[in-house]
Amino acid sequence: MRTRYSFPLIVILFISLSSCVSPEKLVERGNYEAAIEVAARRLAGKKNKKTKFVLALEEAFQKANQRDLSAADRLKRQHRPENWARIHEHYLSIRKRQEAVAPLLPLVSKEGIKANFRFVKVDELEMESREKAAEFHYAEAKRLLRDARQGEDRLAARRAYAELDRIRQYFSRYRDVEQLQEEALYLGTTHILVSMRQEAPVAIPNAFERELTAIAVQDMNSQWKVYHTRPVEGLTYDYEVVMRINRIEISPGLVREREYEETAVVEDGWEYVLDANGNVAKDSLGNDITQPREVTVRALILENYQKKTARVSGRLEFVDRSTDNLIHTEPLFAEAVFENYAATFRGDKRALSKQSRQRIGNQPVPFPSEEVLLLQAVERLKPFVKREIAGARRMI
């Protein structure tokens, strides 16, 4: 498992560790950047500068610059255009290093030893490498875009976009990069149409398709994938997600009545406790003994139950529009249920259960229309469709 640290924490950790290591030791280990950082920090603002830190900074600076110059020269001799980005990084390191040391100059220790820093004239070198690196990425992008146009290769277009994006680290504006990126974005984007096919042998309300395709697919859009629920004229779609509805069932309104009795044992006043001889029992003080009287009460409930359902089923198909091949399918099903309980009773209300009490007083209501139930089923179907589309991103 990869552990993530925030940048400030890394800096604090680095400073804590480096403060325990002398710049001289870091130079011996070849860790010149750390040696420069530690030595510069210990020298900055000090009136009496320690000679060992001055000499360590001088040596680390010289060796780090020489290492970068040698690496850049070695890469140049290979005559490979793709090396210019790495060459530029070496020259950029030299620039940053020299800018970090410059505020300390002149650097003289308390013993009078003056550090000798040989600065590299890096401006022209850095500019050359910057231009050459940008030229390489530009040429690569043009080649990849040509492949994308000829072979309708979306991946090539996306790689071209990335190459053009790398140029921005060298130049904020460069040739026609913006226009080429727009083209790469267009060629590299996958367009997906989400549509519906109604194949059930029943008439459906006009709002059915409108509501079913009113799925908020826009929040699934990314840089390289765009979803549509309405076809755009002139746009070629790469994939289509088809909600194929082949069965719609709406039950007739069911009304069922039933009569049932409920009983309960409840307390109803009190009564005397009798002894074995049938006389009223007495307590130790001679008082009559009484107890709660329990009786069984009854209630007769007349219940009216209403039910009506709408079921929508079919399958969700993922189609590659370039080949018309079906690449994936999932079953679709959603149900909307209307239920209503109404009840009246005769008898003792104390006999009613909690469930019966909740139904007492309700009235029968008109059944919802078929359109209303169908649209409720559609609302239950839409989240499922959206989840399936989101889960199929790797396929399309």
XYZ file of C-alpha atoms in Angstrom:
396
model
C 0.000 0.000 0.000
C 1.396 3.404 -1.004
C 1.577 5.940 1.808
C 0.976 9.562 0.860
C 2.776 12.376 2.620
C 2.041 16.061 2.206
C 4.827 18.232 0.799
C 5.341 20.220 4.040
C 5.743 16.973 5.961
C 8.392 15.752 3.520
C 10.288 19.033 3.863
C 10.159 18.870 7.661
C 11.303 15.244 7.609
C 14.149 16.047 5.219
C 15.349 19.000 7.298
C 15.188 16.936 10.493
C 17.256 14.133 8.972
C 19.733 16.372 7.172
C 20.389 18.392 10.330
C 21.870 15.249 11.819
C 24.281 14.800 8.871
C 27.164 17.156 8.163
C 27.541 18.705 4.696
C 30.979 17.125 4.432
C 29.537 13.634 4.889
C 26.855 14.337 2.296
C 29.532 15.413 -0.188
C 31.484 12.195 0.463
C 28.338 10.191 -0.286
C 27.755 12.073 -3.535
C 24.542 13.632 -2.254
C 25.482 17.067 -3.518
C 22.004 18.614 -3.557
C 21.449 17.773 0.098
C 24.942 19.014 0.956
C 24.243 22.360 -0.744
C 20.882 22.698 1.028
C 22.303 21.919 4.480
C 25.445 24.028 4.080
C 23.550 27.025 2.689
C 21.052 26.862 5.539
C 23.825 26.789 8.136
C 25.669 29.690 6.506
C 22.775 32.005 5.710
C 22.622 34.990 8.057
C 25.682 33.932 10.059
C 28.345 36.551 10.734
C 31.074 34.075 11.656
C 30.825 31.424 8.971
C 32.473 28.086 9.647
C 35.172 27.180 7.174
C 34.087 23.563 6.892
C 30.621 24.631 5.730
C 32.049 27.139 3.237
C 34.359 24.531 1.731
C 31.628 21.872 1.706
C 29.284 24.208 -0.158
C 31.973 25.113 -2.663
C 32.841 21.471 -3.340
C 29.233 20.281 -3.548
C 28.344 23.141 -5.891
C 31.252 22.450 -8.220
C 30.716 18.696 -8.332
C 26.930 18.978 -8.817
C 27.381 21.399 -11.723
C 30.033 19.206 -13.285
C 27.847 16.137 -12.948
C 24.946 17.871 -14.704
C 27.194 19.228 -17.468
C 28.735 15.811 -18.086
C 25.333 14.116 -18.168
C 24.014 16.718 -20.611
C 27.057 16.321 -22.878
C 26.741 12.549 -22.800
C 23.077 12.757 -23.827
C 23.921 15.221 -26.615
C 26.519 12.865 -28.085
C 23.843 10.210 -28.505
C 22.138 12.440 -31.097
C 18.672 11.334 -30.066
C 15.980 14.043 -30.222
C 14.076 12.499 -27.320
C 17.057 13.254 -25.047
C 16.526 17.008 -25.159
C 13.959 16.958 -22.364
C 16.468 15.297 -20.016
C 19.242 17.620 -21.204
C 17.026 20.573 -20.357
C 16.422 19.178 -16.862
C 20.178 19.104 -16.223
C 20.613 22.721 -17.348
C 17.595 23.750 -15.315
C 19.132 22.111 -12.231
C 22.299 24.153 -12.784
C 20.280 27.372 -13.054
C 18.307 26.694 -9.862
C 21.476 25.733 -8.001
C 23.283 28.908 -9.032
C 20.280 31.063 -8.132
C 20.230 29.462 -4.667
C 23.919 30.156 -4.014
C 24.105 33.646 -5.537
C 22.552 35.470 -2.504
C 25.367 34.136 -0.269
C 28.171 35.704 -2.304
C 30.778 36.769 -1.568
C 31.191 33.844 0.815
C 34.101 34.185 3.253
C 34.671 32.081 6.357
C 35.645 33.497 9.737
C 39.240 32.370 8.995
C 39.236 34.519 5.840
C 38.870 31.684 3.355
C 36.842 32.805 0.346
C 34.813 30.277 -1.601
C 35.378 30.167 -5.344
C 32.185 29.386 -7.260
C 32.608 28.880 -10.996
C 29.232 29.766 -12.446
C 28.183 28.222 -15.728
C 26.784 30.490 -18.431
C 23.680 28.411 -18.696
C 21.219 30.797 -20.359
C 22.025 29.856 -23.948
C 22.364 26.174 -23.091
C 19.035 26.130 -21.339
C 17.318 28.015 -24.179
C 18.738 25.643 -26.773
C 17.590 22.584 -24.841
C 14.198 24.174 -24.207
C 13.691 24.808 -27.936
C 14.980 21.398 -28.976
C 12.778 19.607 -26.420
C 9.723 21.551 -27.564
C 10.562 20.762 -31.200
C 10.773 17.060 -30.406
C 7.405 16.951 -28.613
C 5.858 19.047 -31.395
C 7.119 16.664 -34.086
C 5.912 13.649 -32.089
C 2.491 15.239 -31.678
C 2.243 15.981 -35.405
C 3.187 12.377 -36.245
C 0.646 10.966 -33.787
C -2.074 13.297 -35.064
C -1.371 12.143 -38.601
C -1.825 8.533 -37.458
C -5.005 9.500 -35.627
C -6.480 11.143 -38.729
C -5.597 8.292 -41.052
C -6.526 5.364 -38.837
C -9.167 6.975 -36.630
C -6.921 6.050 -33.728
C -8.222 7.674 -30.552
C -5.259 6.503 -28.480
C -2.831 8.146 -30.907
C -4.798 11.385 -30.601
C -4.644 11.208 -26.816
C -0.898 10.621 -26.908
C -0.581 13.589 -29.274
C -2.486 15.719 -26.771
C -0.067 14.656 -24.018
C 2.961 15.505 -26.196
C 1.541 18.951 -26.889
C 0.834 19.408 -23.196
C 4.501 18.769 -22.399
C 5.491 21.709 -24.575
C 3.782 24.034 -22.079
C 6.504 23.352 -19.517
C 8.933 24.994 -21.944
C 6.788 27.697 -23.558
C 3.397 29.044 -22.518
C 2.636 29.749 -26.187
C 4.246 27.763 -28.971
C 3.355 27.714 -32.647
C -0.148 26.301 -33.206
C -0.217 24.095 -30.105
C -3.646 25.308 -29.002
C -5.251 24.486 -32.344
C -3.544 21.096 -32.512
C -4.691 20.271 -28.993
C -8.254 21.080 -29.944
C -7.973 18.683 -32.867
C -6.353 16.005 -30.673
C -9.140 16.401 -28.140
C -11.757 16.028 -30.877
C -10.084 12.968 -32.432
C -9.341 11.375 -29.072
C -12.767 11.752 -27.479
C -15.096 8.761 -27.255
C -18.700 9.756 -27.852
C -21.364 7.519 -26.357
C -25.062 7.762 -27.184
C -27.581 6.583 -24.589
C -30.858 5.697 -26.296
C -34.066 3.712 -25.856
C -35.812 1.143 -28.040
C -39.436 0.455 -27.168
C -40.279 -3.045 -28.418
C -43.088 -3.950 -26.050
C -46.359 -4.637 -27.935
C -48.260 -1.976 -26.009
C -48.843 1.719 -26.421
C -46.835 3.881 -24.054
C -47.284 7.528 -23.053
C -45.111 10.117 -24.792
C -43.485 11.020 -21.495
C -42.139 7.473 -21.057
C -39.196 7.776 -23.451
C -38.564 11.388 -22.499
C -38.246 10.501 -18.804
C -36.239 7.326 -19.390
C -33.640 9.146 -21.461
C -33.525 12.091 -19.047
C -30.618 10.479 -17.214
C -28.010 12.870 -15.848
C -25.140 11.316 -17.798
C -23.251 14.611 -18.037
C -21.671 14.112 -14.631
C -20.004 10.967 -16.011
C -18.235 12.975 -18.715
C -14.452 13.079 -18.586
C -11.735 14.596 -20.721
C -11.907 11.721 -23.182
C -15.486 10.461 -22.821
C -18.684 12.345 -23.524
C -22.182 10.911 -23.085
C -25.277 12.082 -24.969
C -28.937 11.237 -24.528
C -29.912 13.112 -27.693
C -28.134 12.572 -31.030
C -26.085 15.512 -32.245
C -26.346 16.076 -35.976
C -23.096 15.366 -37.792
C -21.456 13.664 -34.812
C -20.222 10.102 -35.236
C -20.807 7.998 -32.152
C -18.291 5.376 -31.101
C -20.591 3.433 -28.784
C -24.276 3.278 -28.042
C -25.928 2.179 -24.844
C -29.402 0.946 -25.737
C -32.166 0.559 -23.162
C -34.172 -2.064 -25.022
C -37.651 -2.279 -23.436
C -39.436 -5.440 -24.581
C -42.039 -5.954 -21.880
C -44.414 -3.616 -20.095
C -47.008 -5.047 -17.730
C -49.668 -3.094 -15.883
C -51.969 -5.065 -13.645
C -55.640 -4.199 -13.275
C -56.552 -2.518 -10.013
C -57.013 -5.236 -7.419
C -59.516 -4.732 -4.599
C -59.637 -7.356 -1.876
C -61.817 -7.273 1.192
C -61.499 -9.481 4.218
C -63.016 -9.736 7.637
C -61.032 -10.889 10.622
C -61.337 -10.823 14.373
C -58.762 -9.725 16.913
C -58.882 -10.392 20.627
C -56.946 -9.147 23.607
C -56.887 -9.739 27.345
C -57.214 -6.404 29.173
C -57.747 -5.186 32.719
C -61.358 -4.124 33.418
C -61.841 -2.931 37.006
C -61.175 -5.156 40.025
C -62.645 -8.083 41.935
C -62.393 -9.698 45.384
C -60.081 -12.598 45.996
C -61.953 -15.572 47.484
C -60.552 -18.111 49.879
C -61.021 -21.888 49.684
C -64.452 -21.633 51.257
C -65.689 -19.057 48.764
C -65.470 -16.174 51.194
C -63.623 -12.886 50.610
C -60.017 -13.372 51.630
C -58.486 -11.071 54.246
C -54.958 -9.751 54.675
C -53.086 -9.754 58.005
C -54.819 -6.530 59.022
C -58.272 -7.886 58.259
C -58.742 -5.902 55.058
C -60.477 -7.398 52.019
C -58.052 -8.557 49.337
C -58.750 -7.392 45.751
C -57.079 -7.987 42.376
C -57.350 -6.524 38.840
C -60.061 -8.158 36.788
C -58.976 -9.403 33.333
C -61.445 -9.801 30.498
C -61.162 -10.867 26.892
C -62.325 -8.218 24.421
C -63.034 -8.640 20.715
C -63.146 -6.507 17.625
C -64.263 -7.398 14.094
C -62.214 -5.647 11.395
C -63.366 -5.104 7.820
C -60.297 -4.437 5.680
C -60.164 -3.044 2.160
C -56.861 -3.662 0.306
C -55.997 -2.030 -3.045
C -53.050 -2.908 -5.266
C -51.867 -2.018 -8.738
C -48.427 -2.608 -10.292
C -46.450 -1.589 -13.341
C -43.433 -3.610 -14.471
C -40.876 -2.582 -17.060
C -38.291 -5.099 -18.260
C -35.817 -5.612 -21.054
C -32.059 -5.437 -21.395
C -29.274 -2.893 -21.464
C -27.034 -3.338 -24.501
C -23.581 -1.874 -25.125
C -22.905 -1.666 -28.853
C -19.689 -0.809 -30.702
C -21.011 1.497 -33.414
C -17.946 1.061 -35.630
C -18.660 -2.679 -36.005
C -22.258 -2.914 -34.756
C -21.089 -5.661 -32.415
C -22.847 -6.231 -29.116
C -20.073 -6.137 -26.529
C -22.065 -6.407 -23.294
C -25.610 -6.814 -22.042
C -27.401 -6.576 -18.706
C -31.034 -7.388 -17.821
C -33.330 -4.478 -17.013
C -36.219 -4.608 -14.583
C -38.125 -2.101 -12.506
C -41.463 -2.218 -10.735
C -43.758 0.427 -9.289
C -46.340 -0.776 -6.757
C -49.374 1.100 -5.509
C -50.865 -0.250 -2.264
C -53.531 1.149 0.019
C -55.145 -0.272 3.150
C -58.428 0.997 4.568
C -60.276 -0.533 7.508
C -63.270 -0.126 9.820
C -64.154 -2.145 12.924
C -66.969 -3.143 15.233
C -66.464 -4.084 18.841
C -63.990 -3.091 21.496
C -61.177 -0.844 20.240
C -58.864 -2.233 22.924
C -58.725 -5.524 21.030
C -57.060 -3.901 17.978
C -53.411 -4.668 17.240
C -50.975 -1.834 16.510
C -51.047 -2.634 12.781
C -54.849 -2.603 12.651
C -55.004 0.683 14.571
C -52.831 2.298 11.878
C -55.246 1.223 9.160
C -58.450 2.187 10.907
C -59.830 5.396 9.496
C -58.043 5.155 6.126
C -60.316 5.407 3.128
C -60.196 3.706 -0.269
C -58.600 6.033 -2.854
C -58.720 6.173 -6.654
C -56.110 4.018 -8.395
C -53.263 5.930 -10.040
C -53.336 6.031 -13.823
C -51.230 3.658 -15.896
C -49.055 6.561 -17.022
C -48.290 7.611 -13.452
C -47.280 4.065 -12.472
C -45.156 3.636 -15.596
C -43.290 6.849 -14.904
C -42.683 5.748 -11.315
C -41.168 2.533 -12.657
C -38.971 4.590 -14.992
C -37.684 6.628 -12.035
C -36.635 3.384 -10.344
C -34.950 2.200 -13.536
C -32.828 5.292 -14.195
C -30.346 4.924 -11.270
C -29.698 1.295 -12.236
C -28.996 2.262 -15.854
C -26.620 5.004 -14.749
C -24.709 2.650 -12.428
C -24.322 0.076 -15.203
C -23.059 2.693 -17.659
C -20.560 3.998 -15.099
C -19.409 0.434 -14.389
C -18.783 -0.253 -18.073
C -16.252 2.549 -18.567
C -13.407 0.109 -19.135
C -15.289 -1.544 -21.987
C -16.098 1.699 -23.745
